XYZ file of C-alpha atoms in Angstrom:
717
model
C -174.849 -105.889 -11.880
C -174.079 -101.911 -11.355
C -173.930 -99.780 -14.023
C -170.174 -98.922 -14.887
C -170.080 -96.745 -17.419
C -168.857 -93.671 -17.457
C -171.009 -90.595 -18.019
C -170.208 -89.543 -21.681
C -168.855 -86.242 -19.879
C -166.487 -87.985 -17.684
C -165.286 -90.232 -20.691
C -165.279 -86.234 -22.844
C -163.221 -85.354 -19.803
C -160.786 -88.443 -20.362
C -160.199 -88.452 -24.204
C -159.548 -84.239 -23.841
C -157.061 -84.918 -21.436
C -159.171 -82.698 -19.399
C -160.229 -85.261 -16.103
C -159.030 -83.690 -13.191
C -159.046 -87.117 -10.668
C -158.194 -90.056 -13.077
C -157.787 -92.223 -10.219
C -161.233 -92.229 -9.841
C -162.045 -93.379 -13.384
C -159.263 -95.404 -14.333
C -157.847 -98.584 -13.201
C -159.146 -101.678 -11.887
C -162.601 -101.346 -9.681
C -165.392 -103.895 -9.249
C -164.307 -106.973 -11.570
C -163.039 -104.437 -14.385
C -159.909 -102.572 -15.444
C -160.179 -99.695 -17.218
C -157.303 -98.201 -19.444
C -156.784 -94.921 -21.426
C -154.161 -95.372 -23.568
C -153.398 -92.947 -26.654
C -152.292 -94.837 -29.641
C -152.786 -98.047 -28.836
C -154.231 -100.558 -31.346
C -155.737 -102.927 -29.247
C -154.888 -103.881 -24.990
C -155.066 -107.189 -23.671
C -155.255 -107.965 -19.698
C -152.482 -110.679 -18.693
C -153.461 -112.690 -15.182
C -152.270 -116.255 -14.227
C -155.114 -117.124 -15.585
C -153.850 -116.049 -19.129
C -155.037 -113.040 -21.483
C -157.959 -111.779 -21.898
C -158.613 -108.221 -24.881
C -160.310 -105.212 -23.785
C -163.038 -103.698 -25.493
C -162.314 -99.920 -27.146
C -165.156 -97.544 -25.320
C -163.597 -94.291 -27.110
C -161.795 -94.493 -30.271
C -159.262 -92.421 -28.473
C -157.935 -94.675 -26.902
C -160.210 -96.155 -23.785
C -160.345 -99.527 -23.210
C -162.279 -101.013 -20.697
C -163.237 -105.204 -19.853
C -163.583 -107.638 -16.876
C -160.809 -108.374 -15.300
C -160.759 -111.641 -13.353
C -158.061 -110.980 -10.938
C -155.284 -109.088 -9.618
C -152.240 -108.831 -9.736
C -152.224 -108.086 -13.608
C -150.267 -106.742 -16.718
C -151.400 -104.675 -19.824
C -150.181 -105.809 -23.073
C -150.317 -103.104 -25.560
C -150.464 -102.927 -28.945
C -149.112 -99.755 -30.513
C -149.008 -101.174 -34.143
C -145.804 -103.385 -34.850
C -144.506 -103.199 -31.110
C -145.902 -105.003 -28.154
C -145.730 -103.400 -24.824
C -145.724 -105.169 -21.649
C -146.787 -103.021 -18.498
C -148.056 -102.645 -15.050
C -150.900 -100.738 -14.759
C -150.126 -96.884 -13.522
C -153.971 -97.027 -11.576
C -153.633 -99.980 -9.983
C -151.111 -98.490 -7.561
C -151.948 -96.911 -4.302
C -151.658 -93.464 -3.007
C -147.750 -93.512 -2.373
C -146.994 -89.634 0.269
C -147.818 -90.601 3.539
C -149.534 -88.585 5.649
C -146.420 -87.225 8.275
C -145.168 -86.313 4.400
C -148.374 -84.257 3.352
C -148.600 -82.838 6.692
C -144.807 -81.695 6.997
C -145.540 -80.232 3.217
C -149.146 -78.542 3.853
C -147.777 -76.509 6.751
C -144.185 -76.041 4.732
C -141.921 -77.873 7.137
C -140.481 -80.885 5.424
C -137.094 -80.827 5.403
C -136.064 -83.497 3.216
C -138.465 -81.367 0.418
C -135.992 -82.636 -2.255
C -136.470 -86.628 -1.457
C -139.857 -86.099 -1.476
C -140.907 -84.326 -4.254
C -139.504 -84.450 -7.621
C -138.908 -87.815 -9.266
C -137.323 -91.033 -7.065
C -136.733 -94.212 -8.281
C -138.350 -96.624 -5.937
C -140.314 -99.806 -5.622
C -143.971 -100.076 -5.255
C -145.790 -103.511 -4.727
C -142.591 -105.048 -5.619
C -142.634 -103.079 -9.110
C -139.061 -100.795 -9.883
C -140.571 -97.814 -11.021
C -140.700 -94.213 -10.429
C -142.475 -92.275 -8.417
C -143.536 -88.348 -9.072
C -144.596 -85.394 -7.138
C -145.669 -81.687 -7.609
C -147.067 -78.894 -5.744
C -149.228 -77.154 -7.666
C -152.050 -76.726 -6.112
C -154.069 -74.136 -8.554
C -153.696 -76.696 -11.027
C -156.891 -78.402 -13.044
C -154.841 -81.338 -14.206
C -151.171 -82.406 -13.788
C -149.259 -85.346 -16.153
C -146.108 -86.889 -16.208
C -144.794 -86.945 -19.914
C -141.243 -87.398 -21.258
C -140.408 -90.480 -24.542
C -141.916 -92.995 -22.744
C -145.683 -91.648 -23.148
C -144.812 -89.918 -26.461
C -144.933 -86.724 -24.595
C -148.895 -87.125 -24.063
C -150.467 -85.519 -21.094
C -153.694 -87.689 -21.897
C -151.158 -91.239 -21.107
C -150.160 -90.317 -17.250
C -152.175 -87.677 -15.410
C -151.731 -87.293 -11.579
C -153.369 -88.208 -8.622
C -153.684 -84.481 -6.561
C -153.552 -85.229 -2.480
C -155.961 -82.635 -1.634
C -154.366 -82.074 1.557
C -150.943 -80.596 0.642
C -152.185 -79.842 -3.237
C -149.240 -81.895 -4.470
C -149.968 -84.422 -7.319
C -148.378 -87.756 -7.366
C -147.857 -90.932 -9.859
C -145.854 -94.174 -9.552
C -144.976 -95.141 -13.384
C -143.803 -98.490 -13.414
C -140.133 -100.201 -15.462
C -139.000 -96.416 -15.748
C -135.635 -95.613 -14.196
C -132.673 -93.541 -14.016
C -131.934 -91.447 -17.362
C -135.278 -90.692 -18.466
C -136.300 -87.376 -19.634
C -139.444 -85.711 -18.391
C -141.439 -83.234 -17.460
C -145.023 -81.944 -16.462
C -147.508 -81.232 -18.021
C -149.974 -78.564 -16.572
C -153.911 -77.418 -17.100
C -154.483 -73.926 -15.010
C -157.408 -73.049 -13.176
C -159.166 -72.264 -16.113
C -158.322 -75.275 -17.735
C -155.821 -74.127 -20.539
C -152.660 -75.439 -20.932
C -149.876 -74.274 -19.786
C -145.873 -74.733 -21.170
C -144.417 -77.566 -20.151
C -142.562 -77.078 -16.902
C -139.316 -78.486 -15.747
C -139.220 -80.135 -12.516
C -138.638 -77.876 -9.841
C -137.283 -80.578 -7.435
C -135.319 -82.640 -10.052
C -132.045 -83.455 -9.404
C -130.651 -83.240 -12.529
C -131.842 -81.245 -15.915
C -130.821 -81.260 -19.815
C -127.907 -79.596 -20.399
C -129.468 -75.868 -21.752
C -131.412 -75.256 -24.058
C -132.811 -78.324 -24.028
C -134.732 -77.934 -20.529
C -136.027 -81.035 -19.511
C -135.711 -82.461 -16.162
C -133.909 -86.233 -15.748
C -134.584 -89.135 -13.272
C -131.491 -89.943 -11.541
C -131.029 -92.731 -8.627
C -131.545 -90.720 -5.717
C -131.496 -92.981 -3.544
C -127.876 -93.843 -4.858
C -126.698 -90.421 -3.894
C -125.891 -90.604 -0.057
C -125.008 -87.898 1.735
C -121.366 -87.734 2.895
C -120.294 -88.419 6.269
C -120.104 -84.441 7.926
C -116.968 -83.460 8.082
C -115.231 -82.844 11.130
C -113.867 -79.088 11.328
C -112.583 -76.721 13.712
C -115.150 -74.733 16.168
C -115.759 -70.712 15.484
C -114.345 -70.371 12.171
C -114.038 -66.317 13.128
C -111.181 -67.151 15.000
C -109.254 -70.131 11.996
C -107.418 -68.334 9.028
C -110.831 -68.621 6.250
C -108.807 -67.204 2.317
C -111.736 -68.358 -0.518
C -110.844 -68.667 -4.253
C -113.704 -67.361 -5.843
C -114.642 -69.426 -9.453
C -116.823 -69.713 -12.191
C -116.556 -73.419 -13.362
C -116.998 -73.026 -16.702
C -114.170 -70.182 -17.401
C -111.220 -71.020 -15.225
C -109.956 -73.299 -17.049
C -111.465 -74.960 -20.623
C -109.893 -77.393 -22.940
C -107.717 -76.737 -25.988
C -111.540 -76.181 -28.311
C -112.740 -73.704 -25.584
C -114.940 -76.463 -24.548
C -115.949 -76.794 -20.499
C -114.371 -79.004 -18.367
C -116.294 -81.640 -16.350
C -116.613 -81.702 -13.060
C -113.619 -84.538 -12.750
C -111.440 -82.813 -15.033
C -111.871 -79.260 -13.028
C -111.070 -81.628 -9.803
C -108.066 -82.894 -11.541
C -107.173 -79.449 -12.114
C -108.619 -77.202 -9.382
C -108.236 -79.086 -6.449
C -103.855 -79.112 -6.543
C -103.904 -75.371 -7.948
C -106.319 -73.742 -5.687
C -104.440 -76.342 -2.348
C -101.138 -75.369 -4.067
C -101.848 -71.962 -3.731
C -102.633 -71.486 -0.289
C -106.545 -71.489 -0.238
C -108.338 -72.674 2.362
C -111.765 -72.880 0.606
C -112.679 -72.327 -2.884
C -116.167 -70.430 -3.759
C -117.772 -71.628 -6.757
C -120.684 -69.302 -8.442
C -124.030 -70.583 -8.326
C -124.007 -74.523 -9.958
C -127.344 -74.823 -9.622
C -128.898 -75.522 -13.451
C -129.938 -72.292 -15.111
C -130.763 -72.054 -18.689
C -128.541 -68.554 -19.641
C -124.706 -69.014 -19.023
C -124.849 -65.328 -19.345
C -126.367 -65.756 -16.011
C -123.396 -66.832 -14.332
C -125.859 -69.205 -12.455
C -127.065 -65.888 -10.935
C -130.611 -66.884 -12.301
C -130.841 -70.830 -11.257
C -134.270 -72.549 -11.858
C -132.953 -75.928 -10.622
C -132.371 -75.304 -7.150
C -131.879 -79.142 -6.538
C -129.714 -79.896 -9.962
C -125.777 -78.795 -10.235
C -125.847 -77.398 -13.662
C -125.823 -80.345 -16.146
C -123.067 -79.243 -18.912
C -120.373 -80.200 -16.389
C -121.798 -83.900 -15.853
C -124.181 -85.604 -13.683
C -124.942 -84.590 -9.787
C -122.717 -87.846 -8.405
C -119.629 -86.035 -10.216
C -120.840 -83.050 -7.990
C -121.298 -84.410 -5.000
C -117.692 -86.616 -5.946
C -115.913 -83.267 -6.247
C -116.574 -81.863 -3.307
C -115.792 -85.131 -1.799
C -111.746 -84.942 -4.115
C -111.839 -81.333 -2.120
C -112.408 -81.786 1.549
C -109.807 -84.800 1.159
C -107.135 -81.916 0.308
C -108.010 -80.462 3.230
C -110.295 -77.900 1.257
C -112.892 -76.495 2.084
C -115.933 -75.909 -0.209
C -118.768 -73.127 -0.573
C -121.406 -72.451 -3.064
C -123.391 -69.677 -4.001
C -126.884 -69.897 -3.359
C -129.860 -67.717 -4.964
C -133.402 -67.594 -2.435
C -133.525 -64.385 -3.813
C -135.395 -64.535 -7.685
C -135.434 -66.435 -10.356
C -135.334 -66.117 -14.338
C -139.026 -65.623 -15.962
C -138.955 -68.852 -18.512
C -142.033 -70.368 -19.449
C -140.521 -73.613 -18.484
C -139.851 -72.682 -15.358
C -141.030 -71.559 -11.516
C -142.651 -68.453 -13.424
C -146.705 -68.780 -12.894
C -145.936 -72.416 -12.438
C -149.774 -73.465 -11.883
C -150.768 -70.525 -13.912
C -151.116 -68.732 -10.638
C -148.689 -66.417 -9.169
C -147.502 -69.790 -6.934
C -143.745 -68.862 -6.564
C -143.905 -65.455 -6.949
C -145.778 -62.920 -5.789
C -148.519 -61.447 -7.621
C -147.973 -57.902 -7.552
C -145.358 -56.900 -9.958
C -144.177 -54.156 -7.257
C -143.146 -57.035 -5.119
C -142.582 -59.858 -7.641
C -139.999 -58.374 -10.082
C -137.164 -57.215 -10.431
C -136.759 -54.436 -12.184
C -132.880 -54.527 -12.556
C -132.305 -58.295 -13.649
C -136.228 -59.095 -14.948
C -136.419 -61.561 -12.931
C -139.405 -62.890 -10.472
C -139.238 -62.501 -6.804
C -139.815 -65.831 -4.415
C -142.961 -64.975 -2.252
C -141.466 -65.407 1.246
C -144.143 -65.371 3.066
C -145.678 -68.676 1.428
C -144.704 -71.397 4.090
C -144.669 -73.527 0.775
C -142.356 -71.669 -1.304
C -140.094 -70.804 2.059
C -140.230 -74.887 2.801
C -139.432 -75.454 -1.049
C -135.835 -73.142 -0.442
C -135.358 -74.466 2.831
C -135.159 -77.196 1.200
C -132.651 -76.196 -1.215
C -130.285 -75.148 1.253
C -130.358 -78.272 3.178
C -129.804 -79.932 0.107
C -126.920 -78.602 -0.937
C -125.116 -79.017 2.342
C -126.252 -82.421 2.869
C -126.129 -83.978 -0.318
C -123.443 -82.819 -1.732
C -121.496 -81.997 1.621
C -120.874 -78.179 1.067
C -119.419 -76.504 3.759
C -121.063 -73.474 3.433
C -123.877 -71.349 1.411
C -123.072 -67.487 0.253
C -126.283 -66.671 -0.063
C -126.448 -63.941 -3.171
C -128.520 -60.400 -3.410
C -129.542 -60.236 0.500
C -129.981 -56.471 0.551
C -132.650 -57.030 -2.478
C -134.418 -59.169 0.230
C -134.162 -57.293 3.291
C -135.621 -54.023 1.259
C -139.275 -53.936 -0.062
C -138.390 -50.718 -1.967
C -134.666 -52.027 -3.397
C -133.608 -50.211 -6.383
C -137.338 -49.158 -6.986
C -139.209 -45.419 -7.667
C -141.202 -44.269 -4.586
C -144.621 -45.317 -6.156
C -143.280 -48.580 -6.911
C -143.201 -50.428 -3.266
C -146.002 -51.771 -1.197
C -144.680 -51.128 2.593
C -145.130 -53.350 5.316
C -147.457 -54.302 7.682
C -146.501 -51.371 10.135
C -146.259 -49.091 6.862
C -141.891 -49.566 6.795
C -139.529 -50.418 3.508
C -138.188 -53.711 5.414
C -138.966 -56.634 4.180
C -140.671 -59.344 7.256
C -141.333 -62.407 5.486
C -137.350 -62.010 4.109
C -136.082 -61.020 7.424
C -138.131 -64.262 8.719
C -137.220 -66.652 6.198
C -133.084 -65.951 6.537
C -133.878 -65.925 10.203
C -135.577 -69.573 10.213
C -132.705 -70.626 7.670
C -130.434 -70.069 9.722
C -132.123 -71.538 13.113
C -132.708 -74.624 10.178
C -128.950 -74.902 9.218
C -127.591 -74.720 12.660
C -129.546 -77.694 13.866
C -129.850 -79.902 10.984
C -126.274 -79.164 9.450
C -123.917 -78.208 12.231
C -120.397 -76.708 12.130
C -122.055 -75.458 8.215
C -121.677 -71.731 7.576
C -124.279 -69.202 5.877
C -122.508 -65.948 4.815
C -124.667 -62.765 3.227
C -123.459 -60.809 0.138
C -125.122 -58.450 1.666
C -124.443 -53.966 0.509
C -126.137 -51.799 3.080
C -125.879 -50.999 7.238
C -128.843 -53.281 7.765
C -127.992 -54.068 11.749
C -127.074 -57.406 12.682
C -126.431 -59.764 10.084
C -124.147 -61.660 12.142
C -125.873 -61.533 15.168
C -127.486 -64.726 16.430
C -131.264 -65.033 14.777
C -132.281 -65.533 18.390
C -130.756 -62.422 19.676
C -132.140 -60.569 16.520
C -129.743 -60.990 14.235
C -130.268 -62.810 10.939
C -127.681 -65.028 12.047
C -125.962 -65.429 9.300
C -121.384 -66.330 10.431
C -119.972 -63.763 8.385
C -121.337 -60.588 5.749
C -118.887 -60.182 2.869
C -117.761 -56.246 3.084
C -118.885 -54.313 0.498
C -118.160 -50.952 1.664
C -114.728 -51.868 2.204
C -113.976 -53.348 -1.151
C -115.151 -50.097 -2.757
C -113.621 -47.500 -0.350
C -110.157 -49.377 -0.785
C -110.704 -49.960 -4.963
C -111.904 -46.086 -5.128
C -109.049 -45.151 -3.448
C -106.495 -47.834 -5.375
C -107.910 -46.419 -8.697
C -106.428 -43.073 -7.673
C -103.219 -41.742 -8.985
C -100.614 -41.660 -5.898
C -100.101 -37.574 -6.208
C -103.883 -37.439 -5.252
C -104.095 -40.356 -2.673
C -103.513 -37.699 0.126
C -107.286 -36.407 -0.351
C -108.847 -39.773 -0.314
C -106.847 -41.298 2.546
C -110.073 -42.027 4.355
C -111.204 -45.024 2.070
C -107.770 -47.337 3.462
C -109.206 -46.376 7.137
C -113.251 -45.667 7.224
C -113.712 -49.304 7.165
C -112.146 -50.134 10.702
C -114.960 -47.432 12.248
C -116.905 -50.170 11.775
C -115.233 -53.359 10.798
C -115.883 -55.337 14.238
C -120.105 -54.194 14.099
C -120.217 -57.308 12.049
C -118.226 -60.706 11.154
C -116.634 -59.469 7.852
C -115.288 -61.099 4.928
C -112.929 -58.869 2.531
C -113.972 -59.258 -0.668
C -112.930 -58.975 -4.367
C -115.350 -60.550 -6.571
C -116.064 -61.062 -9.541
C -118.431 -57.913 -9.875
C -115.266 -55.947 -9.849
C -113.833 -57.201 -12.829
C -117.111 -57.135 -15.453
C -119.354 -55.021 -17.071
C -116.839 -52.391 -17.990
C -115.034 -52.287 -15.037
C -111.793 -54.016 -16.066
C -109.704 -56.116 -14.158
C -107.691 -55.781 -10.679
C -104.457 -55.106 -12.675
C -106.294 -52.187 -14.699
C -108.350 -50.378 -11.731
C -104.305 -49.757 -10.951
C -102.752 -46.556 -11.505
C -99.025 -45.731 -13.340
C -97.418 -47.148 -15.937
C -97.011 -51.576 -16.134
C -94.130 -51.647 -13.326
C -96.065 -49.148 -11.132
C -99.620 -50.966 -11.623
C -98.082 -54.443 -9.991
C -96.621 -52.599 -7.735
C -99.825 -50.954 -6.004
C -101.855 -53.719 -6.868
C -98.701 -56.232 -4.718
C -99.391 -53.345 -1.939
C -103.292 -53.689 -2.342
C -103.459 -57.414 -2.289
C -101.026 -57.213 1.162
C -103.204 -54.410 2.583
C -105.864 -56.833 2.398
C -104.257 -59.499 3.732
C -103.303 -58.770 6.874
C -106.544 -55.882 7.415
C -109.505 -57.506 9.742
C -111.621 -59.551 8.044
C -111.518 -63.090 6.047
C -110.188 -62.402 2.301
C -111.582 -63.918 -0.937
C -110.371 -63.304 -4.153
C -111.468 -64.144 -7.984
C -110.205 -65.898 -9.659
C -107.564 -64.377 -11.987
C -106.895 -61.644 -9.740
C -103.790 -63.534 -7.978
C -101.476 -63.639 -11.421
C -103.201 -60.144 -12.935
C -104.668 -60.705 -15.416
C -105.221 -57.808 -17.898
C -108.189 -58.573 -19.759
C -111.375 -58.395 -18.276
C -113.050 -61.707 -16.793
C -115.150 -63.181 -19.603
C -117.570 -66.263 -18.953
C -117.268 -67.848 -22.516
C -112.775 -67.858 -22.186
C -110.533 -69.562 -19.945
C -108.577 -67.151 -17.852
C -105.181 -66.271 -19.330
C -103.098 -68.825 -18.237
C -100.373 -68.088 -21.038
C -99.422 -64.537 -18.650
C -97.560 -66.671 -15.997
C -94.607 -67.341 -19.084
C -94.124 -63.714 -17.798
C -92.421 -62.324 -14.424
C -94.448 -60.250 -13.113
C -97.727 -62.312 -13.659
C -95.484 -65.450 -11.660
C -94.296 -63.092 -9.352
C -97.682 -61.898 -7.884
C -99.236 -65.289 -7.957
C -96.164 -66.508 -5.976
C -96.860 -63.573 -3.436
C -100.135 -63.977 -3.181
C -99.143 -67.924 -2.369
C -96.944 -66.427 0.233
C -99.183 -64.259 1.686
C -101.621 -67.357 2.022
C -98.791 -69.363 4.325
C -98.732 -65.890 6.217
C -101.855 -65.490 6.835
C -102.354 -69.199 8.218
C -99.455 -69.764 9.997
C -99.321 -66.004 12.116
C -102.408 -66.069 14.332
C -102.235 -62.445 14.531
C -103.366 -62.297 11.120
C -106.741 -64.252 11.606
C -107.257 -65.367 15.241
C -108.936 -62.175 16.492
C -110.420 -60.806 13.431
C -113.833 -60.049 15.048
C -112.854 -58.792 17.936
C -111.274 -55.048 18.330
C -108.459 -56.295 20.372
C -106.884 -57.860 17.684
C -106.347 -54.381 16.197
C -104.523 -51.401 16.568
C -103.817 -47.859 14.821
C -99.818 -47.133 14.727
C -99.994 -44.145 11.943
C -103.495 -43.356 10.941
C -103.512 -40.090 9.217
C -100.129 -39.020 7.584
C -101.980 -38.600 4.837
C -99.433 -36.099 3.320
C -96.977 -39.336 3.133
C -100.101 -41.543 2.176
C -98.820 -44.136 4.579
C -100.310 -46.712 6.929
C -99.488 -48.768 9.604
C -101.249 -50.861 12.327
C -100.419 -53.541 14.863
C -102.429 -57.393 14.789
C -102.962 -59.348 17.574
C -103.621 -62.675 18.857
C -103.990 -64.655 21.395
C -102.019 -64.196 24.346
C -98.657 -65.681 23.992
C -98.394 -64.849 20.490
C -96.455 -62.533 18.868
C -98.108 -59.420 17.509
C -97.575 -57.885 13.681
C -96.671 -54.946 12.576
C -98.194 -54.034 8.933
C -96.727 -50.842 6.569
C -97.920 -49.829 3.643
C -96.888 -46.789 1.245
C -98.757 -45.955 -1.280
C -97.159 -43.456 -3.143
C -93.991 -44.586 -5.365
C -91.346 -42.628 -3.109
C -89.660 -44.434 -1.190
C -89.217 -43.745 2.573
C -86.260 -44.016 4.369
C -86.043 -43.650 8.036
C -89.928 -42.977 8.917
C -89.873 -43.640 12.260
C -92.808 -46.212 13.881
C -93.548 -46.733 17.453
C -93.407 -50.514 18.719
C -94.929 -52.234 21.663
C -91.531 -53.823 22.317
C -88.104 -52.686 21.754
C -85.359 -54.784 20.464
C -85.080 -57.052 16.935
C -87.970 -57.044 14.580
C -87.843 -59.162 11.557
C -88.933 -58.347 8.331
C -91.278 -60.871 7.328
C -92.897 -60.095 4.031
C -91.666 -57.289 1.952
C -94.354 -56.714 -0.752
C -91.725 -54.965 -3.036
C -89.439 -58.163 -2.859
C -87.531 -58.936 -6.021
C -88.813 -62.763 -6.121
C -92.372 -61.210 -6.663
C -91.635 -58.941 -9.220
C -89.973 -55.359 -7.240
C -87.441 -53.129 -7.056
C -86.117 -54.951 -3.564
C -85.723 -52.048 -1.166
C -86.267 -52.967 2.306
C -84.795 -53.242 5.476
C -82.953 -56.168 5.037
C -84.790 -58.942 6.908
C -84.602 -57.433 10.461
C -84.371 -54.133 12.414
C -83.760 -53.135 15.707
C -85.887 -50.952 17.819
C -84.534 -48.309 20.254
C -85.947 -45.922 23.139
C -87.443 -43.640 21.271
C -90.981 -42.768 21.704
C -93.531 -42.684 18.892
C -97.201 -43.310 18.547
C -97.246 -43.865 21.944
C -94.842 -46.356 22.342
C -91.756 -46.498 24.239
C -90.040 -48.186 21.504
C -89.593 -47.095 17.746
C -87.499 -47.834 14.305
C -86.914 -46.473 11.754
C -87.705 -48.418 8.493
C -87.081 -48.132 4.784
C -90.138 -47.716 3.335
C -90.282 -49.155 -0.794
C -92.553 -47.102 -3.005
C -95.998 -48.877 -3.554
C -95.383 -51.139 -1.101
C -96.459 -53.398 2.161
C -93.870 -54.874 4.891
C -95.219 -57.378 7.827
C -92.602 -56.847 10.799
C -93.291 -59.458 14.033
C -90.844 -59.541 16.973
C -87.552 -61.315 16.207
C -88.111 -63.777 19.433
C -91.329 -64.551 17.853
């Protein structure tokens, strides 16, 4: 009979938790069974023929003995309690050859349902299948309450083809908290790691991963969307879920409570979409989600993943689109996260000149590595498919595109051609756009990109990056710089309001007034406006009206719609009590009316990305700080004349050329009394006469209230 005893070195490796191939020595083989159960007093093998004790082969918990038949159970005496369970090491390999092949070549588009923890049934037994990419680890174990957090109990099987470790743990189910214990290539024990592909994480500061019934979270039915969003009204309300509104005790709202309050508010305000700052699990709330570690898990303090999925569904039921901020550029250095995950620079670059962001003290994803690209690609698809989000707004794209981003001249490495462009990131973003277009048709990608990089919204097959829209950061900075000036000096900054039209149609733009403009000492939007309180509100009304009528889709961060005085604080609710005061309520009402006008009037949205939709009428009146332009819609729809007076001086009889004579209706006036204004204007109607002006045969003399924006349309329209 063959000798089945283990070599002493193998025994030592097992009991010391150093053995890299436990399935080769544990479990059933050659009519015997061997188990490692540290802390067990005794073990019996239970079959249909009865129970038989195993002999202790090592005092650290190694037991072995004859196996009469299969299947079998292990009856374990833990010293006061007895457990009957299947032997982990009796189960076969789990991942199929196709999964391993796709993982190996970095093209597995369902990585979130392949790697991670997934309840399933194997050979009639319910349990959880774990899989983890860690190709350089010497040993990987699943640890949790279910095994006393002892890495010797459940070391995993390495599937060498893909560098993936796997194991099936019977009788485990949803709700179990777990982590991974790894030995690095030198055999040193690493800090316990959270699961990069977990669908749920513990509430910080706890750092464990939680098993979720992933099969029960089925992708929702795709939402019908109008084609060509560049021709549709697109008005976005940007929200930080933890501080939009809080409970009476300053507690954060759950996903369900947020849905109860946020959805009717946003739809009532007339926005078409809500955009959430990153909802992906993150260890530090002060990062607002922009330093995530859970690329597949909604942030735990708000509730379980199925509740977030329901929030998205409720938004859709109310006709509201959902955009999620998503961060594929970098990740935090927390030891339980992705940093040196298997003891090597696995997800990040090894060289800090490529792999470390000094601005944010974060690590940069190595997008030249196919498995890392696959991980992020899978995350993007996960949020769009599993949760039904309508778009991803990709954060910090500029930092991805340039190797010298925010680096001294001697602290970056050129690309293979000697240039500063990050070719790997460019390729990743192009591939991402192709995958989303094929896998998730109708879903959008929006870039937060602050440079003049060409072709951000050009199709990837045409040499662009493939985004659907790009945040126009230049417009935001230029116009805010203008509005912050005292009106007496605005004549010298006139180009701040007009320069955006020089490049307005080089990309498909979204005009953002985002969270970045109301933090870090920048104050609030209303706080940026000059003058006394009345002038501050008038300035902000005129500015937001200029923005809503300007070419480009719209985005406004929460609180801006009612002029919150205080700078945004992520640990506090917005100051909703301000709506008891008339100026704040008036501004909110104006935003509601602007959204309605924007949606209902094709001239204000249908040709946002087409130069045929815009014409300057008054471009160079810097002495009076007056701007006027026409917006056009599809043929057969009426144009709109927009006039802004950015001084507190009322202009009487200000003559403006018009494309047609006759009656024109004043359909919007930011100085209206119901908005908190002085109620000056043109009485709702004006009549153009045959007096040439600004290249037109007809013109009209308008009263332009101080610090106001007006919108007029032909009366017959």
